[in-house]
Short mmCIF file of C-alpha atoms and ligand atoms in Angstrom, two decimals:
data_model
loop_
_atom_site.label_atom_id
_atom_site.label_comp_id
_atom_site.label_asym_id
_atom_site.label_seq_id
_atom_site.Cartn_x
_atom_site.Cartn_y
_atom_site.Cartn_z
CA MET A 26 -13.23 -13.05 9.64
CA SER A 27 -12.91 -10.03 7.34
CA VAL A 28 -14.71 -6.81 8.13
CA PRO A 29 -16.44 -5.46 5.03
CA PHE A 30 -14.59 -2.50 3.54
CA VAL A 31 -17.40 0.04 3.88
CA THR A 32 -18.96 -0.88 7.22
CA PRO A 33 -18.76 2.18 9.45
CA SER A 34 -17.80 1.90 13.13
CA VAL A 35 -17.73 -1.86 13.54
CA LEU A 36 -15.97 -1.68 16.91
CA PRO A 37 -17.43 -0.27 20.11
CA THR A 38 -16.67 3.44 20.28
CA ALA A 39 -15.78 3.29 23.99
CA SER A 40 -13.07 0.68 23.54
CA VAL A 41 -9.83 0.95 25.49
CA HIS A 42 -6.81 0.72 23.18
CA PRO A 43 -4.53 -2.10 24.20
CA ARG A 44 -0.86 -1.20 24.17
CA SER A 45 1.33 -3.57 22.22
CA THR A 46 4.27 -4.90 24.21
CA ARG A 47 5.59 -6.80 21.17
CA ASN A 48 6.64 -3.65 19.30
CA ARG A 49 7.83 -1.64 22.30
CA PRO A 50 11.40 -0.97 21.07
CA ALA A 51 10.18 0.05 17.61
CA LEU A 52 7.36 2.07 19.10
CA ALA A 53 9.78 3.81 21.43
CA ALA A 54 11.94 4.74 18.46
CA VAL A 55 8.92 6.08 16.62
CA LEU A 56 7.85 7.98 19.69
CA VAL A 57 11.22 9.66 20.12
CA ALA A 58 11.27 10.63 16.46
CA ALA A 59 7.66 11.75 16.74
CA LEU A 60 8.57 14.45 19.20
CA ALA A 61 10.71 16.03 16.51
CA PHE A 62 7.56 16.67 14.47
CA GLY A 63 6.09 19.04 17.00
CA THR A 64 2.34 19.10 17.43
CA THR A 65 0.32 19.45 14.28
CA ALA A 66 -2.46 22.02 14.48
CA LEU A 67 -5.49 20.08 13.35
CA ALA A 68 -8.52 21.65 11.79
CA GLN A 69 -11.63 20.43 13.58
CA SER A 70 -15.36 20.92 13.15
CA PRO A 71 -17.02 23.43 15.44
CA GLY A 72 -17.77 21.74 18.76
CA TYR A 73 -15.43 18.81 18.11
CA THR A 74 -12.80 18.85 20.83
CA TYR A 75 -10.60 15.75 20.41
CA THR A 76 -6.92 16.77 20.04
CA PRO A 77 -4.54 13.85 19.53
CA ASP A 78 -0.93 13.92 20.72
CA VAL A 79 1.86 12.98 18.32
CA GLY A 80 3.25 9.67 19.60
CA GLN A 81 0.07 8.64 21.43
CA ALA A 82 -0.51 4.89 21.72
CA GLY A 83 -2.47 3.04 19.06
CA LYS A 84 -3.44 -0.63 18.95
CA ASP A 85 -0.32 -1.80 17.06
CA VAL A 86 1.37 1.50 16.17
CA VAL A 87 1.51 4.93 17.77
CA TRP A 88 0.04 7.91 15.92
CA VAL A 89 2.61 9.92 14.01
CA PRO A 90 1.25 11.89 11.07
CA THR A 91 2.88 11.53 7.67
CA PRO A 92 4.31 14.93 6.67
CA GLN A 93 2.10 16.40 3.93
CA PRO A 94 4.88 16.50 1.25
CA VAL A 95 5.34 12.75 1.82
CA VAL A 96 1.58 12.12 1.54
CA ASP A 97 1.74 13.96 -1.80
CA LYS A 98 4.77 11.91 -2.92
CA MET A 99 3.10 8.61 -1.89
CA LEU A 100 0.03 9.40 -3.98
CA GLU A 101 2.23 10.60 -6.85
CA LEU A 102 4.26 7.35 -6.86
CA ALA A 103 1.00 5.36 -6.86
CA ASN A 104 -0.09 7.47 -9.83
CA ILE A 105 -3.65 7.74 -8.50
CA THR A 106 -6.48 8.57 -10.89
CA PRO A 107 -10.24 8.96 -10.40
CA LYS A 108 -10.56 5.28 -11.43
CA ASP A 109 -8.77 4.25 -8.21
CA THR A 110 -10.02 3.46 -4.75
CA VAL A 111 -7.45 4.34 -2.08
CA LEU A 112 -7.44 2.56 1.28
CA ASP A 113 -5.28 3.92 4.14
CA LEU A 114 -4.52 1.34 6.83
CA GLY A 115 -4.33 3.12 10.19
CA SER A 116 -5.67 6.40 8.85
CA GLY A 117 -4.97 8.66 11.83
CA ASP A 118 -6.33 12.18 11.31
CA GLY A 119 -7.33 11.26 7.75
CA ARG A 120 -4.74 13.29 5.85
CA THR A 121 -3.88 10.68 3.18
CA VAL A 122 -7.55 9.84 2.53
CA ILE A 123 -8.51 13.53 2.43
CA THR A 124 -5.63 14.40 0.08
CA ALA A 125 -6.71 11.62 -2.33
CA ALA A 126 -10.34 12.76 -2.14
CA LYS A 127 -9.33 16.35 -2.91
CA ARG A 128 -7.83 14.98 -6.13
CA GLY A 129 -11.18 13.45 -7.07
CA VAL A 130 -10.27 9.92 -5.97
CA LYS A 131 -12.55 7.82 -3.76
CA ALA A 132 -10.67 7.03 -0.57
CA HIS A 133 -11.35 5.18 2.67
CA GLY A 134 -9.51 5.03 5.99
CA VAL A 135 -9.47 2.27 8.57
CA GLU A 136 -8.54 3.40 12.06
CA TYR A 137 -8.76 1.46 15.33
CA ASN A 138 -9.06 4.52 17.57
CA PRO A 139 -12.68 5.75 17.30
CA ASP A 140 -11.71 9.27 18.36
CA MET A 141 -9.16 9.49 15.53
CA ALA A 142 -11.74 8.16 13.06
CA ALA A 143 -14.23 10.80 14.26
CA LEU A 144 -11.55 13.49 13.93
CA ALA A 145 -10.75 12.31 10.39
CA ARG A 146 -14.46 12.53 9.47
CA ALA A 147 -14.61 16.04 10.91
CA ASN A 148 -11.49 17.02 8.94
CA ALA A 149 -12.97 15.57 5.72
CA ASP A 150 -16.16 17.51 6.36
CA LYS A 151 -14.22 20.72 6.90
CA GLU A 152 -12.35 20.15 3.62
CA GLY A 153 -15.66 19.53 1.81
CA VAL A 154 -14.78 15.96 0.76
CA SER A 155 -16.82 13.83 3.16
CA LYS A 156 -18.58 12.04 0.27
CA MET A 157 -15.28 10.94 -1.29
CA ALA A 158 -13.35 10.46 1.97
CA THR A 159 -14.88 7.89 4.33
CA PHE A 160 -13.59 6.33 7.54
CA GLN A 161 -14.41 3.34 9.65
CA THR A 162 -13.31 2.22 13.09
CA ALA A 163 -11.80 -1.25 12.70
CA ASP A 164 -8.66 -3.32 13.08
CA LEU A 165 -6.60 -3.11 9.90
CA PHE A 166 -5.81 -6.83 10.16
CA GLU A 167 -9.50 -7.70 9.91
CA ILE A 168 -10.49 -5.52 7.02
CA ASP A 169 -11.28 -6.78 3.52
CA LEU A 170 -8.64 -5.20 1.26
CA SER A 171 -10.04 -6.47 -2.02
CA GLN A 172 -11.90 -3.34 -3.14
CA ALA A 173 -8.82 -1.12 -3.00
CA THR A 174 -6.65 -0.45 -6.05
CA VAL A 175 -4.15 1.57 -3.98
CA ILE A 176 -3.26 0.75 -0.36
CA THR A 177 -1.35 3.31 1.70
CA MET A 178 0.23 2.85 5.13
CA PHE A 179 2.55 4.32 7.71
CA LEU A 180 2.88 1.44 10.15
CA LEU A 181 6.00 -0.54 11.13
CA PRO A 182 8.27 -3.00 9.26
CA THR A 183 6.92 -5.94 11.30
CA ILE A 184 3.32 -5.00 10.50
CA ASN A 185 4.10 -4.52 6.80
CA GLU A 186 5.55 -8.04 6.75
CA ARG A 187 2.50 -9.43 8.54
CA LEU A 188 0.28 -7.81 5.91
CA ARG A 189 2.46 -8.89 3.00
CA PRO A 190 0.88 -12.32 2.24
CA LYS A 191 -2.56 -10.67 2.05
CA LEU A 192 -1.21 -7.87 -0.16
CA LEU A 193 0.40 -10.34 -2.57
CA GLU A 194 -2.98 -12.06 -3.06
CA LEU A 195 -4.61 -8.83 -4.27
CA PRO A 196 -5.25 -8.42 -8.02
CA ALA A 197 -2.07 -7.87 -10.04
CA GLY A 198 -1.54 -4.16 -10.55
CA THR A 199 -2.75 -3.11 -7.08
CA ARG A 200 -0.29 -0.48 -5.78
CA VAL A 201 0.93 -0.54 -2.19
CA VAL A 202 2.62 2.56 -0.79
CA SER A 203 4.37 2.85 2.57
CA ASN A 204 5.82 5.84 4.35
CA SER A 205 9.43 4.89 5.15
CA PHE A 206 8.99 1.27 6.22
CA PRO A 207 9.93 -1.65 3.95
CA MET A 208 8.21 -4.97 3.15
CA GLY A 209 11.04 -7.33 4.10
CA ASP A 210 12.68 -8.86 1.02
CA TRP A 211 9.90 -7.66 -1.32
CA LYS A 212 11.84 -4.70 -2.71
CA PRO A 213 9.89 -1.62 -3.81
CA ASP A 214 9.33 -0.99 -7.52
CA ARG A 215 9.97 2.70 -6.86
CA SER A 216 10.98 4.87 -3.93
CA GLU A 217 11.67 8.55 -3.48
CA THR A 218 12.84 10.70 -0.59
CA VAL A 219 11.33 14.12 -0.10
CA SER A 220 13.83 16.78 0.96
CA GLN A 221 11.60 19.88 1.01
CA GLY A 222 9.34 20.32 4.03
CA CYS A 223 10.23 17.02 5.68
CA SER A 224 12.81 16.14 8.33
CA ASN A 225 11.70 12.69 9.55
CA TYR A 226 10.03 9.76 7.76
CA CYS A 227 10.52 11.34 4.35
CA THR A 228 10.72 8.32 2.01
CA ALA A 229 7.79 7.02 -0.01
CA LEU A 230 8.10 3.37 -1.15
CA MET A 231 5.80 1.86 -3.79
CA TRP A 232 5.20 -1.76 -4.79
CA VAL A 233 3.00 -3.08 -7.60
CA VAL A 234 1.40 -6.44 -6.80
CA PRO A 235 2.88 -8.75 -9.45
CA ALA A 236 0.90 -11.22 -11.58
CA LYS A 237 1.54 -14.89 -10.93
CA ALA A 238 3.80 -15.92 -13.81
CA ALA A 239 5.79 -18.82 -12.38
CA GLY A 240 5.51 -22.12 -14.23
CA THR A 241 5.92 -23.64 -17.65
CA TRP A 242 4.41 -21.91 -20.65
CA GLN A 243 4.19 -22.74 -24.35
CA LEU A 244 5.22 -19.62 -26.26
CA ASP A 245 4.66 -20.01 -30.00
CA GLY A 246 6.06 -23.55 -30.02
CA GLN A 247 8.87 -22.92 -27.52
CA ARG A 248 8.90 -23.85 -23.85
CA LEU A 249 9.15 -20.84 -21.52
CA THR A 250 10.02 -21.74 -17.94
CA LEU A 251 9.70 -19.01 -15.33
CA LYS A 252 10.75 -18.92 -11.68
CA GLN A 253 9.32 -15.96 -9.77
CA SER A 254 10.38 -14.15 -6.61
CA PHE A 255 7.94 -11.25 -6.09
CA GLN A 256 8.38 -9.06 -9.23
CA ASN A 257 11.65 -10.73 -10.28
CA LEU A 258 11.82 -13.52 -12.84
CA GLU A 259 14.43 -15.91 -14.12
CA GLY A 260 14.14 -18.85 -16.47
CA THR A 261 14.62 -20.12 -20.00
CA LEU A 262 12.99 -19.77 -23.42
CA GLY A 263 13.80 -22.85 -25.43
CA THR A 264 17.50 -23.48 -24.69
CA ASN A 265 18.33 -19.83 -23.92
CA ALA A 266 18.36 -18.28 -20.45
CA ILE A 267 16.23 -15.16 -20.20
CA SER A 268 17.70 -11.95 -18.77
CA ASP A 269 16.55 -8.55 -17.55
CA ALA A 270 13.21 -10.16 -16.67
CA LYS A 271 10.62 -8.34 -14.59
CA LEU A 272 6.94 -8.08 -13.78
CA GLU A 273 5.19 -4.83 -12.98
CA GLY A 274 1.66 -5.85 -12.09
CA LYS A 275 0.41 -7.70 -15.20
CA LYS A 276 3.21 -6.30 -17.41
CA ILE A 277 5.99 -8.75 -18.19
CA ALA A 278 9.29 -8.09 -19.96
CA PHE A 279 12.35 -10.24 -20.59
CA THR A 280 15.17 -10.68 -23.10
CA SER A 281 16.01 -13.95 -24.82
CA ASN A 282 18.57 -14.49 -27.54
CA GLY A 283 18.94 -10.71 -27.92
CA ILE A 284 15.20 -10.17 -28.45
CA ARG A 285 13.15 -8.11 -25.99
CA TYR A 286 9.76 -9.64 -25.20
CA GLU A 287 7.09 -7.39 -23.69
CA GLY A 288 3.56 -8.41 -22.86
CA MET A 289 0.73 -8.83 -20.38
CA VAL A 290 -0.10 -11.77 -18.12
CA GLU A 291 -3.82 -12.54 -17.85
CA GLY A 292 -4.25 -15.66 -15.71
CA ASN A 293 -2.99 -18.62 -17.75
CA ALA A 294 -2.45 -16.59 -20.92
CA MET A 295 0.14 -14.03 -22.04
CA THR A 296 0.24 -11.88 -25.15
CA GLY A 297 2.71 -9.29 -26.33
CA THR A 298 5.22 -8.18 -28.89
CA ALA A 299 8.83 -9.23 -29.46
CA GLY A 300 11.57 -6.90 -30.69
CA GLY A 301 9.03 -4.09 -30.68
CA GLY A 302 6.91 -5.56 -33.49
CA LYS A 303 6.10 -9.26 -33.94
CA SER A 304 3.17 -10.52 -31.83
CA TRP A 305 3.58 -13.50 -29.52
CA SER A 306 1.27 -15.41 -27.22
CA ALA A 307 1.79 -18.03 -24.55
CA ARG A 308 -0.34 -20.42 -22.49
CA LYS A 309 0.54 -22.04 -19.20
CA SER A 310 0.89 -25.78 -19.61
C1 LIG B 596 1.87 6.16 12.31
S1 LIG B 596 0.14 6.54 12.36
C2 LIG B 596 -0.19 6.91 10.64
C3 LIG B 596 -1.44 7.74 10.44
C4 LIG B 596 -1.76 8.11 8.98
N1 LIG B 596 -1.84 6.94 8.13
C5 LIG B 596 -0.69 9.02 8.44
O1 LIG B 596 0.10 8.56 7.60
O2 LIG B 596 -0.64 10.19 8.84
C6 LIG B 596 -0.57 4.89 12.57
C7 LIG B 596 -2.07 4.90 12.84
O3 LIG B 596 -2.51 3.54 12.87
C8 LIG B 596 -3.48 3.39 13.89
N2 LIG B 596 -3.50 1.96 14.25
C9 LIG B 596 -2.61 1.28 15.04
N3 LIG B 596 -2.91 -0.03 15.08
C10 LIG B 596 -4.03 -0.19 14.31
C11 LIG B 596 -4.83 -1.32 13.95
N4 LIG B 596 -4.54 -2.56 14.35
N5 LIG B 596 -5.89 -1.11 13.14
C12 LIG B 596 -6.20 0.14 12.71
N6 LIG B 596 -5.48 1.25 13.01
C13 LIG B 596 -4.40 1.09 13.79
C14 LIG B 596 -3.00 4.33 14.99
O4 LIG B 596 -4.06 4.67 15.86
C15 LIG B 596 -2.48 5.51 14.16
O5 LIG B 596 -3.49 6.47 13.93
#
């Protein structure tokens, strides 16, 4: 069952957080590295006393804050605009959500630990962005992801891979950004490592959910056959193999017989231009 995206505090606030035994080695590694961060001084509302410890247990992942320069890089790689809705999975003290909100972008955090969610709300309030930055207490595996156009995370490789099938079913063009951890064999469209102001977990990785382009198409009287692996394509147009073929969200590009085809995939239809000028269209058969 999916928890609606905007339902606040769907879990009991007095819940005990189960410790995962499955991820113990990875968690231990994160914990050791976490100590290198030192304790972050967190701004809190007057009267709010919860102070989290870096490396403290979480349901599936310990809490380690993303260094602020990496938060900035993650949002930069996702190219967020006020048209976006950002969703941070495992939102901790709220820093990614609050940073997006301060840039005029609606953002929402899902956090299992109710104390962390309350702290994030207090931090958003203090920064004056509590209307744009909202938080709910919930399990990230049970949340409905469909309203987000940008999904951010700092989890673990195993959790990213568990989330991957759900992410790949999101609308083409949805951006997924992870601090440091990969998505198995779904390679990032872009990644960048921050060197200033960051000593651990400094790489932002960004994927664009690709359109579904696999199959046989009729392109202006020629048969286009496409095989797809994530954003990568191979296939033939007529009797020629295509090369340098790629999807970025709905955008498709490939070369056939020396001609570069660029276009957009919209369900069972594609339109675009070839060789920079002549229009083409295709339908899935
Ligand atoms: C490594 S911290 C990242 C925090 C924040 N996103 C950041 O980048 O600073 C992971 C967070 O996920 C939370 N968490 C762990 N398992 C979760 C789950 N199943 N659902 C929701 N939150 C979870 C932890 O409590 C912790 O705050």
